[in-house]
């Protein structure tokens, strides 16, 4: 099928979500601000849950609220991500497939992304992710070469930096929002921090550090 | 000493803030050990467990050695040694450690529960469930175990059995709003009119026990709306549920208005909720 591009912003927040709740399964939605048709560009994500993933009410609530927010901000839900608590098993669970199916009803090249917990490390050479796409009615593994993450090393450095500085705790998922509704699940604050780190000046500093 | 009090509070509240415990605990142990008196042993235990959680085997090892020296042959220390083996993923060795504890003391619940944790870590959910059920036949009052079992059943999508565990917990903890709310979520997930009505009742009960439980409030709104929209209900039931849903909507709006005051941050989430509630009440 088609190509999928994953933005730095989406990847970093997904990754930090997994890091913030290392003993839990976590999941979230992948969003795109590009128009439908052609390659899928995942430009952002919304972290959803870190508890009781298979239960319906909060998942439905999250999907509805994100849907509304997307309509307000010209984005679309184009996929779903999950990281399993048990790092030795990164296959999609039944609830992952269910939610992905639902998304695919509205978006025909939706993607299902599993984060491979066993491969998460500060200096891993390839992104620890596995992607699935829908062929007929089944979710099948996507060819690695059709997945693009531009500037992987810079992206990885941004994630590491946020972990080191403790800023990853700024991340708010939908679950945390329900615990305290003054917290923002659209993560504007964290987005700003990530944008700052991704600016050209910062990129040059890392490249020299990485090369050493 | 402030650090000591912090550690004690975290111990008493059973917080799993391992990075913080390691930070504070390590400093306390390295710099102020002499001033701690007998407290030092329980601190070693607390810091060791936190260290395992943060992959700080160096620190965990140090704590373990101190405890072994002070309490040779202790079952409690043996269990800690087992936990370290688990953290290093040496599950066979850890299991043997716990088996040796159980040989000397077959009623040692901690060792039995660690063995079940190993099954969970290895992804052997069916076995973990079986062992936990056996455990609960003997130790029927163990709340933590009932809750753990409910979580395992939820992950296996066995909602009927998860509900049963939560019913046990609600019986013994009638004032705990979280159990009510989780039970309601399970019922909602099971679906069907009867389960939806039950879920609505228990979301309402959770709210009675804690009127700031947002999950319960949203749950009440969603379950009542679905019941009202069902073709199988008569006009009276429909009317009642529309009333519940409307009440919930107002409460949600109020909560979000209060939350949205002053902070620019969450304007997006506030707007999203407003629109969602509007769109559903119109349909």
Short mmCIF file of C-alpha atoms in Angstrom, two decimals:
data_model
loop_
_atom_site.label_atom_id
_atom_site.label_comp_id
_atom_site.label_asym_id
_atom_site.label_seq_id
_atom_site.Cartn_x
_atom_site.Cartn_y
_atom_site.Cartn_z
CA UNK A 1 0.00 0.00 0.00
CA UNK A 2 1.06 3.59 0.50
CA UNK A 3 3.87 5.31 2.29
CA UNK A 4 3.55 6.51 5.84
CA UNK A 5 5.49 9.39 7.26
CA UNK A 6 5.81 9.81 11.00
CA UNK A 7 6.64 13.28 12.29
CA UNK A 8 9.10 14.02 15.04
CA UNK A 9 6.33 15.43 17.22
CA UNK A 10 4.16 12.32 16.95
CA UNK A 11 7.05 9.93 17.54
CA UNK A 12 8.48 11.79 20.53
CA UNK A 13 5.15 12.01 22.34
CA UNK A 14 4.33 8.33 21.71
CA UNK A 15 7.76 7.32 22.95
CA UNK A 16 7.53 9.50 26.05
CA UNK A 17 4.07 8.10 26.78
CA UNK A 18 5.60 4.63 26.91
CA UNK A 19 8.44 5.89 29.11
CA UNK A 20 6.13 7.69 31.50
CA UNK A 21 4.23 4.48 32.31
CA UNK A 22 6.82 1.72 32.00
CA UNK A 23 4.75 -0.87 33.89
CA UNK A 24 1.51 -0.31 32.01
CA UNK A 25 0.18 -0.89 28.55
CA UNK A 26 -0.43 2.50 26.93
CA UNK A 27 -2.27 3.57 23.82
CA UNK A 28 -3.18 6.63 21.82
CA UNK A 29 -4.41 8.03 18.53
CA UNK A 30 -2.38 9.13 15.53
CA UNK A 31 -3.47 12.32 13.80
CA UNK A 32 -2.81 14.01 10.50
CA UNK A 33 -3.21 17.63 9.47
CA UNK A 34 -2.68 16.78 5.79
CA UNK A 35 -5.63 16.25 3.46
CA UNK A 36 -6.78 12.71 2.67
CA UNK A 37 -5.37 10.91 -0.36
CA UNK A 38 -1.79 10.00 -1.13
CA UNK A 39 0.76 9.18 1.52
CA UNK A 40 -0.31 9.19 5.15
CA UNK A 41 1.49 11.87 7.15
CA UNK A 42 1.16 11.37 10.86
CA UNK A 43 1.77 14.86 12.18
CA UNK A 44 0.65 14.52 15.78
CA UNK A 45 -0.71 12.07 18.33
CA UNK A 46 -2.94 12.11 21.39
CA UNK A 47 -1.92 9.76 24.20
CA UNK A 48 -5.05 8.14 25.58
CA UNK A 49 -4.84 5.51 28.31
CA UNK A 50 -2.44 3.78 30.65
CA UNK A 51 -4.99 1.64 32.48
CA UNK A 52 -7.84 -0.73 31.56
CA UNK A 53 -7.25 -0.45 27.85
CA UNK A 54 -9.89 -3.08 26.96
CA UNK A 55 -12.71 -1.28 28.78
CA UNK A 56 -15.13 0.62 26.58
CA UNK A 57 -16.43 3.79 28.25
CA UNK A 58 -13.26 5.85 28.54
CA UNK A 59 -11.98 4.69 25.16
CA UNK A 60 -15.25 5.77 23.53
CA UNK A 61 -15.12 9.05 25.39
CA UNK A 62 -11.55 9.67 24.28
CA UNK A 63 -12.29 8.84 20.66
CA UNK A 64 -15.28 11.19 20.65
CA UNK A 65 -13.44 14.08 22.24
CA UNK A 66 -10.44 13.73 19.97
CA UNK A 67 -12.79 13.56 16.99
CA UNK A 68 -14.38 16.83 18.03
CA UNK A 69 -11.00 18.47 18.60
CA UNK A 70 -9.79 17.28 15.20
CA UNK A 71 -12.80 18.85 13.51
CA UNK A 72 -12.04 22.12 15.30
CA UNK A 73 -8.37 22.04 14.26
CA UNK A 74 -8.53 20.58 10.73
CA UNK A 75 -6.92 17.28 11.66
CA UNK A 76 -8.05 13.70 11.09
CA UNK A 77 -7.59 10.52 13.12
CA UNK A 78 -5.45 8.30 10.88
CA UNK A 79 -4.21 5.62 13.20
CA UNK A 80 -3.71 4.06 16.60
CA UNK A 81 -0.65 3.19 18.65
CA UNK A 82 -0.10 0.87 21.58
CA UNK A 83 2.79 -0.26 23.72
CA UNK A 84 2.26 -3.48 25.70
CA UNK A 85 3.30 -3.74 29.33
CA UNK A 86 4.88 -7.10 28.62
CA UNK A 87 7.88 -6.10 26.51
CA UNK A 88 8.44 -9.57 25.14
CA UNK A 89 5.17 -9.43 23.23
CA UNK A 90 4.53 -6.57 20.87
CA UNK A 91 1.69 -8.07 18.87
CA UNK A 92 -1.60 -6.15 18.64
CA UNK A 93 -4.11 -7.16 21.30
CA UNK A 94 -7.80 -7.72 20.48
CA UNK A 95 -8.69 -4.26 21.77
CA UNK A 96 -5.97 -2.71 19.58
CA UNK A 97 -7.47 -4.42 16.53
CA UNK A 98 -10.98 -3.33 17.51
CA UNK A 99 -10.04 0.32 17.85
CA UNK A 100 -7.94 0.24 14.68
CA UNK A 101 -10.89 -1.30 12.82
CA UNK A 102 -13.11 1.52 14.00
CA UNK A 103 -10.61 4.11 12.79
CA UNK A 104 -10.28 2.33 9.46
CA UNK A 105 -14.03 2.75 8.94
CA UNK A 106 -13.48 6.47 8.61
CA UNK A 107 -9.98 6.49 7.15
CA UNK A 108 -9.13 3.91 4.56
CA UNK A 109 -5.36 3.90 4.85
CA UNK A 110 -5.35 3.93 8.63
CA UNK A 111 -2.28 2.53 10.38
CA UNK A 112 -1.84 0.46 13.50
CA UNK A 113 1.44 1.07 15.24
CA UNK A 114 2.89 -1.10 17.98
CA UNK A 115 5.82 0.21 20.00
CA UNK A 116 8.40 -2.48 20.58
CA UNK A 117 9.26 -2.04 24.25
CA UNK A 118 12.11 -4.50 24.04
CA UNK A 119 13.88 -2.28 21.52
CA UNK A 120 13.52 1.03 23.34
CA UNK A 121 16.90 2.38 24.29
CA UNK A 122 18.67 5.75 24.07
CA UNK A 123 20.89 4.78 21.18
CA UNK A 124 18.84 2.34 19.18
CA UNK A 125 19.70 2.70 15.51
CA UNK A 126 16.17 2.24 14.16
CA UNK A 127 12.86 3.41 15.59
CA UNK A 128 11.41 0.73 17.90
CA UNK A 129 8.11 0.56 16.07
CA UNK A 130 6.18 -2.01 14.06
CA UNK A 131 3.45 -0.87 11.70
CA UNK A 132 0.39 -2.64 10.35
CA UNK A 133 -1.96 -1.70 7.52
CA UNK A 134 -5.33 -3.07 6.55
CA UNK A 135 -5.41 -5.46 3.60
CA UNK A 136 -8.93 -6.78 2.96
CA UNK A 137 -10.13 -7.28 6.51
CA UNK A 138 -6.88 -8.19 8.18
CA UNK A 139 -4.12 -6.11 9.66
CA UNK A 140 -0.85 -7.10 8.07
CA UNK A 141 2.71 -6.09 8.73
CA UNK A 142 3.82 -3.14 6.69
CA UNK A 143 7.01 -3.17 4.68
CA UNK A 144 9.63 -1.28 6.72
CA UNK A 145 10.76 0.61 3.65
CA UNK A 146 7.46 2.37 3.28
CA UNK A 147 7.72 3.95 6.72
CA UNK A 148 9.56 7.24 6.87
CA UNK A 149 10.79 9.04 9.90
CA UNK A 150 12.79 11.98 8.70
CA UNK A 151 15.86 12.91 10.71
CA UNK A 152 15.66 9.89 13.00
CA UNK A 153 18.79 10.74 14.94
CA UNK A 154 17.64 14.24 15.76
CA UNK A 155 14.24 12.90 16.78
CA UNK A 156 15.83 10.33 19.02
CA UNK A 157 18.02 13.00 20.62
CA UNK A 158 15.01 15.18 21.35
CA UNK A 159 13.28 12.28 23.09
CA UNK A 160 16.42 11.51 25.12
CA UNK A 161 16.87 15.10 26.10
CA UNK A 162 13.30 15.37 27.36
CA UNK A 163 13.75 12.17 29.36
CA UNK A 164 17.00 13.40 30.89
CA UNK A 165 15.58 16.78 31.85
CA UNK A 166 12.48 15.14 33.37
CA UNK A 167 10.28 17.11 30.99
CA UNK A 168 8.64 13.89 29.84
CA UNK A 169 6.48 14.22 32.95
CA UNK A 170 4.83 17.20 31.22
CA UNK A 171 3.03 14.70 28.98
CA UNK A 172 -0.68 14.43 29.72
CA UNK A 173 -2.70 11.49 28.49
CA UNK A 174 -6.49 11.26 28.54
CA UNK A 175 -6.39 9.10 31.67
CA UNK A 176 -4.38 11.74 33.53
CA UNK A 177 -6.71 14.43 32.25
CA UNK A 178 -9.67 12.63 33.85
CA UNK A 179 -7.76 12.50 37.13
CA UNK A 180 -7.31 16.28 36.94
CA UNK A 181 -9.26 18.09 34.25
CA UNK A 182 -7.11 21.20 34.43
CA UNK A 183 -4.42 19.19 32.63
CA UNK A 184 -4.36 19.51 28.87
CA UNK A 185 -4.45 16.31 26.78
CA UNK A 186 -3.60 18.26 23.64
CA UNK A 187 -0.21 18.85 25.25
CA UNK A 188 0.36 22.39 23.98
CA UNK A 189 3.15 22.98 26.50
CA UNK A 190 5.07 19.86 25.57
CA UNK A 191 4.54 20.54 21.87
CA UNK A 192 6.19 23.92 22.32
CA UNK A 193 9.17 22.34 24.10
CA UNK A 194 9.57 19.80 21.33
CA UNK A 195 9.36 22.48 18.65
CA UNK A 196 12.02 24.47 20.47
CA UNK A 197 14.35 21.50 20.61
CA UNK A 198 13.74 20.72 16.95
CA UNK A 199 14.81 24.18 15.81
CA UNK A 200 17.79 24.24 13.40
CA UNK A 201 20.22 25.74 15.95
CA UNK A 202 19.68 22.85 18.35
CA UNK A 203 19.95 20.27 15.61
CA UNK A 204 23.51 21.39 14.79
CA UNK A 205 24.61 20.98 18.41
CA UNK A 206 23.43 17.41 18.54
CA UNK A 207 24.84 16.36 15.23
CA UNK A 208 28.29 17.28 16.51
CA UNK A 209 27.62 15.45 19.80
CA UNK A 210 26.34 12.36 18.02
CA UNK A 211 29.35 12.26 15.71
CA UNK A 212 31.87 12.16 18.57
CA UNK B 1 14.89 14.65 59.37
CA UNK B 2 12.92 15.71 56.34
CA UNK B 3 14.20 12.96 54.02
CA UNK B 4 13.35 10.29 56.57
CA UNK B 5 9.79 11.63 56.87
CA UNK B 6 9.37 11.65 53.12
CA UNK B 7 10.42 8.01 52.89
CA UNK B 8 8.11 7.08 55.71
CA UNK B 9 5.16 8.80 54.05
CA UNK B 10 5.85 7.05 50.74
CA UNK B 11 6.11 3.73 52.58
CA UNK B 12 2.84 4.25 54.40
CA UNK B 13 0.99 5.35 51.26
CA UNK B 14 2.55 2.52 49.27
CA UNK B 15 3.70 4.91 46.54
CA UNK B 16 5.64 3.47 43.67
CA UNK B 17 7.62 6.65 42.98
CA UNK B 18 10.78 4.64 42.66
CA UNK B 19 13.04 7.26 41.09
CA UNK B 20 12.34 9.66 43.95
CA UNK B 21 12.82 6.96 46.58
CA UNK B 22 16.16 6.04 45.04
CA UNK B 23 17.27 9.69 44.97
CA UNK B 24 16.33 10.44 48.55
CA UNK B 25 17.15 6.99 49.91
CA UNK B 26 20.58 6.73 48.35
CA UNK B 27 21.63 10.08 49.79
CA UNK B 28 20.25 9.19 53.19
CA UNK B 29 22.07 5.86 53.26
CA UNK B 30 25.38 7.20 51.99
CA UNK B 31 25.58 10.33 54.09
CA UNK B 32 23.42 9.88 57.18
CA UNK B 33 23.36 6.16 57.94
CA UNK B 34 24.64 6.58 61.49
CA UNK B 35 21.81 8.90 62.45
CA UNK B 36 19.04 6.56 61.38
CA UNK B 37 19.14 4.02 64.20
CA UNK B 38 16.96 0.99 63.64
CA UNK B 39 15.01 2.75 60.93
CA UNK B 40 17.87 2.00 58.60
CA UNK B 41 16.75 -1.59 57.99
CA UNK B 42 13.31 -0.72 56.76
CA UNK B 43 14.85 2.01 54.67
CA UNK B 44 17.27 -0.46 53.11
CA UNK B 45 14.29 -2.63 52.19
CA UNK B 46 12.32 0.26 50.73
CA UNK B 47 15.30 1.60 48.78
CA UNK B 48 16.22 -1.84 47.52
CA UNK B 49 12.79 -2.44 46.02
CA UNK B 50 12.82 1.03 44.44
CA UNK B 51 16.32 0.41 43.09
CA UNK B 52 15.14 -2.80 41.41
CA UNK B 53 12.34 -0.81 39.83
CA UNK B 54 14.89 1.61 38.34
CA UNK B 55 17.37 -1.05 37.21
CA UNK B 56 19.86 0.12 39.81
CA UNK B 57 21.22 -3.32 40.60
CA UNK B 58 24.34 -1.81 42.18
CA UNK B 59 22.29 -0.04 44.82
CA UNK B 60 19.90 -3.00 45.26
CA UNK B 61 22.86 -5.33 45.82
CA UNK B 62 24.35 -3.04 48.48
CA UNK B 63 21.06 -2.87 50.38
CA UNK B 64 20.59 -6.63 50.12
CA UNK B 65 24.06 -7.34 51.55
CA UNK B 66 23.42 -5.08 54.54
CA UNK B 67 20.09 -6.78 55.20
CA UNK B 68 21.57 -10.29 54.80
CA UNK B 69 24.30 -9.45 57.28
CA UNK B 70 21.85 -8.09 59.86
CA UNK B 71 19.11 -10.71 59.42
CA UNK B 72 20.73 -13.99 58.37
CA UNK B 73 18.23 -16.68 57.43
CA UNK B 74 15.27 -14.26 57.38
CA UNK B 75 12.36 -15.21 55.07
CA UNK B 76 11.67 -11.57 54.42
CA UNK B 77 15.23 -11.00 53.19
CA UNK B 78 15.03 -14.19 51.13
CA UNK B 79 12.00 -12.77 49.39
CA UNK B 80 13.96 -9.60 48.58
CA UNK B 81 16.73 -11.72 47.11
CA UNK B 82 14.07 -13.43 45.00
CA UNK B 83 12.77 -10.07 43.79
CA UNK B 84 16.27 -9.12 42.70
CA UNK B 85 16.47 -12.31 40.64
CA UNK B 86 13.13 -11.43 39.07
CA UNK B 87 14.41 -7.98 38.18
CA UNK B 88 17.37 -9.64 36.46
CA UNK B 89 14.84 -11.87 34.63
CA UNK B 90 16.32 -14.98 36.25
CA UNK B 91 12.84 -16.37 36.73
CA UNK B 92 13.82 -20.01 37.33
CA UNK B 93 16.19 -19.03 40.13
CA UNK B 94 13.68 -16.62 41.61
CA UNK B 95 11.00 -19.32 41.59
CA UNK B 96 13.36 -21.73 43.39
CA UNK B 97 14.03 -19.07 45.99
CA UNK B 98 10.32 -18.68 46.68
CA UNK B 99 9.81 -22.44 46.71
CA UNK B 100 12.42 -22.75 49.44
CA UNK B 101 10.59 -20.12 51.50
CA UNK B 102 7.32 -22.02 51.01
CA UNK B 103 8.95 -25.29 52.08
CA UNK B 104 9.78 -23.77 55.46
CA UNK B 105 6.58 -21.79 55.67
CA UNK B 106 3.73 -22.93 53.41
CA UNK B 107 1.52 -20.04 54.50
CA UNK B 108 3.95 -17.39 53.31
CA UNK B 109 1.61 -15.31 51.15
CA UNK B 110 4.34 -12.96 49.92
CA UNK B 111 6.27 -15.80 48.31
CA UNK B 112 3.14 -17.20 46.68
CA UNK B 113 2.25 -13.83 45.25
CA UNK B 114 5.76 -13.32 43.88
CA UNK B 115 5.45 -16.64 42.05
CA UNK B 116 2.26 -15.40 40.46
CA UNK B 117 4.01 -12.15 39.50
CA UNK B 118 6.63 -14.19 37.69
CA UNK B 119 3.93 -15.89 35.62
CA UNK B 120 2.51 -12.49 34.79
CA UNK B 121 5.92 -11.12 33.77
CA UNK B 122 6.42 -14.10 31.47
CA UNK B 123 3.09 -13.41 29.80
CA UNK B 124 1.58 -16.65 31.13
CA UNK B 125 -1.78 -15.05 31.95
CA UNK B 126 -3.86 -18.25 32.00
CA UNK B 127 -1.53 -19.84 34.55
CA UNK B 128 -1.32 -16.66 36.61
CA UNK B 129 -5.12 -16.57 36.73
CA UNK B 130 -5.33 -20.22 37.76
CA UNK B 131 -2.74 -19.81 40.53
CA UNK B 132 -4.35 -16.62 41.78
CA UNK B 133 -7.75 -18.32 41.94
CA UNK B 134 -6.23 -21.16 44.00
CA UNK B 135 -4.57 -18.61 46.25
CA UNK B 136 -7.85 -16.79 46.81
CA UNK B 137 -9.61 -20.02 47.79
CA UNK B 138 -7.26 -20.09 50.75
CA UNK B 139 -6.84 -16.40 51.41
CA UNK B 140 -10.30 -15.13 50.57
CA UNK B 141 -9.83 -11.77 52.31
CA UNK B 142 -6.81 -10.60 50.33
CA UNK B 143 -8.07 -7.39 48.68
CA UNK B 144 -4.93 -6.80 46.69
CA UNK B 145 -5.22 -10.28 45.20
CA UNK B 146 -8.87 -9.80 44.22
CA UNK B 147 -7.98 -6.55 42.50
CA UNK B 148 -5.03 -8.11 40.70
CA UNK B 149 -7.31 -10.92 39.52
CA UNK B 150 -9.87 -8.45 38.22
CA UNK B 151 -7.11 -6.73 36.21
CA UNK B 152 -5.94 -10.05 34.77
CA UNK B 153 -9.49 -10.95 33.72
CA UNK B 154 -9.99 -7.53 32.12
CA UNK B 155 -6.86 -8.03 30.05
CA UNK B 156 -8.17 -11.39 28.93
CA UNK B 157 -11.51 -9.78 28.03
CA UNK B 158 -13.25 -12.08 30.52
CA UNK B 159 -15.56 -9.37 31.77
CA UNK B 160 -18.00 -11.64 33.62
CA UNK B 161 -15.26 -12.93 35.89
CA UNK B 162 -13.73 -9.47 36.29
CA UNK B 163 -17.15 -8.26 37.44
CA UNK B 164 -17.29 -11.07 40.00
CA UNK B 165 -13.96 -9.98 41.51
CA UNK B 166 -15.08 -6.38 41.66
CA UNK B 167 -18.33 -7.47 43.35
CA UNK B 168 -16.22 -9.10 46.08
CA UNK B 169 -14.26 -5.88 46.47
CA UNK B 170 -17.38 -3.71 46.62
CA UNK B 171 -18.89 -5.96 49.30
CA UNK B 172 -15.87 -5.62 51.56
CA UNK B 173 -15.19 -1.98 50.66
CA UNK B 174 -18.62 -0.36 50.25
CA UNK B 175 -17.23 3.16 50.49
CA UNK B 176 -14.61 2.81 47.79
CA UNK B 177 -15.79 4.82 44.79
CA UNK B 178 -13.09 3.42 42.53
CA UNK B 179 -14.36 -0.15 42.76
CA UNK B 180 -17.92 1.02 41.95
CA UNK B 181 -16.70 2.96 38.99
CA UNK B 182 -14.52 0.12 37.65
CA UNK B 183 -17.43 -2.29 38.05
CA UNK B 184 -19.64 0.11 36.11
CA UNK B 185 -17.03 0.30 33.33
CA UNK B 186 -16.92 -3.49 33.08
CA UNK B 187 -20.71 -3.72 32.90
CA UNK B 188 -20.81 -1.01 30.22
CA UNK B 189 -18.21 -2.93 28.23
CA UNK B 190 -20.25 -6.13 28.46
CA UNK B 191 -23.09 -4.25 26.79
CA UNK B 192 -26.75 -5.01 26.38
CA UNK B 193 -29.59 -3.13 28.04
CA UNK B 194 -29.47 -4.90 31.41
CA UNK B 195 -25.73 -4.32 31.77
CA UNK B 196 -26.05 -0.71 30.70
CA UNK B 197 -28.67 -0.11 33.39
CA UNK B 198 -26.44 -1.73 35.98
CA UNK B 199 -23.52 0.35 34.81
CA UNK B 200 -25.57 3.52 35.13
CA UNK B 201 -26.55 2.59 38.68
CA UNK B 202 -22.97 1.95 39.69
CA UNK B 203 -21.62 5.10 38.03
CA UNK B 204 -24.25 6.95 40.05
CA UNK B 205 -23.19 5.11 43.21
CA UNK B 206 -19.54 6.03 42.59
CA UNK B 207 -20.59 9.67 42.26
CA UNK B 208 -22.50 9.48 45.52
CA UNK B 209 -19.33 8.31 47.20
CA UNK B 210 -17.14 10.86 45.42
CA UNK B 211 -18.82 13.60 43.44
CA UNK B 212 -15.58 14.61 41.76
CA UNK B 213 -14.97 11.29 40.03
CA UNK B 214 -14.97 12.49 36.42
CA UNK B 215 -14.95 8.98 34.96
CA UNK B 216 -18.12 8.20 36.88
CA UNK B 217 -19.72 11.44 35.72
CA UNK B 218 -18.93 10.82 32.07
CA UNK B 219 -19.93 7.17 32.53
CA UNK B 220 -23.31 8.19 33.93
CA UNK B 221 -23.81 10.54 30.99
CA UNK B 222 -22.87 7.90 28.41
CA UNK B 223 -24.81 4.99 29.91
CA UNK B 224 -27.96 7.07 30.48
CA UNK B 225 -27.76 8.46 26.92
CA UNK B 226 -27.44 4.99 25.42
CA UNK B 227 -30.38 3.67 27.45
CA UNK B 228 -32.54 6.64 26.49
CA UNK B 229 -31.68 6.06 22.83
CA UNK B 230 -32.49 2.34 22.93
CA UNK B 231 -35.64 1.24 21.04
CA UNK B 232 -36.28 -1.39 23.71
CA UNK B 233 -37.16 0.97 26.55
CA UNK B 234 -40.59 2.35 27.35
CA UNK B 235 -41.36 6.06 27.56
CA UNK B 236 -40.99 6.24 31.35
CA UNK B 237 -37.55 4.70 31.38
CA UNK B 238 -36.54 6.87 28.46
CA UNK B 239 -37.69 10.01 30.23
CA UNK B 240 -35.83 9.09 33.42
CA UNK B 241 -32.60 8.43 31.58
CA UNK B 242 -32.80 11.65 29.61
CA UNK B 243 -33.08 13.35 32.98
CA UNK B 244 -29.98 11.57 34.30
CA UNK B 245 -28.03 12.36 31.15
CA UNK B 246 -29.01 16.02 31.27
CA UNK B 247 -28.03 16.27 34.92
CA UNK B 248 -24.68 14.71 34.12
CA UNK B 249 -24.19 17.10 31.19
CA UNK B 250 -24.72 20.08 33.45
CA UNK B 251 -22.33 18.75 36.05
CA UNK B 252 -19.69 18.10 33.40
CA UNK B 253 -20.08 21.56 31.93
CA UNK B 254 -19.81 23.11 35.37
CA UNK B 255 -16.69 21.12 36.18
CA UNK B 256 -15.02 22.15 32.93
CA UNK B 257 -16.00 25.79 33.30
CA UNK B 258 -14.40 25.79 36.73
CA UNK B 259 -11.33 24.04 35.39
CA UNK B 260 -11.04 26.37 32.41
CA UNK B 261 -10.98 29.53 34.46
CA UNK B 262 -7.68 31.30 34.37
CA UNK B 263 -5.66 28.66 32.58
CA UNK B 264 -5.15 29.22 28.90
CA UNK B 265 -3.70 25.73 28.73
CA UNK B 266 -6.75 23.59 28.66
CA UNK B 267 -8.99 25.76 26.49
CA UNK B 268 -8.81 23.12 23.77
CA UNK B 269 -10.05 20.29 25.94
CA UNK B 270 -12.79 22.48 27.41
CA UNK B 271 -14.00 23.44 23.93
CA UNK B 272 -13.93 19.81 22.81
CA UNK B 273 -16.10 18.71 25.71
CA UNK B 274 -18.60 21.53 25.17
CA UNK B 275 -19.05 20.65 21.55
CA UNK B 276 -19.29 16.94 22.25
CA UNK B 277 -22.03 17.44 24.81
CA UNK B 278 -23.89 19.85 22.54
CA UNK B 279 -23.83 17.52 19.58
CA UNK B 280 -25.13 14.56 21.52
CA UNK B 281 -27.98 16.36 23.27
CA UNK B 282 -29.23 17.57 19.91
CA UNK B 283 -29.47 14.07 18.37
#
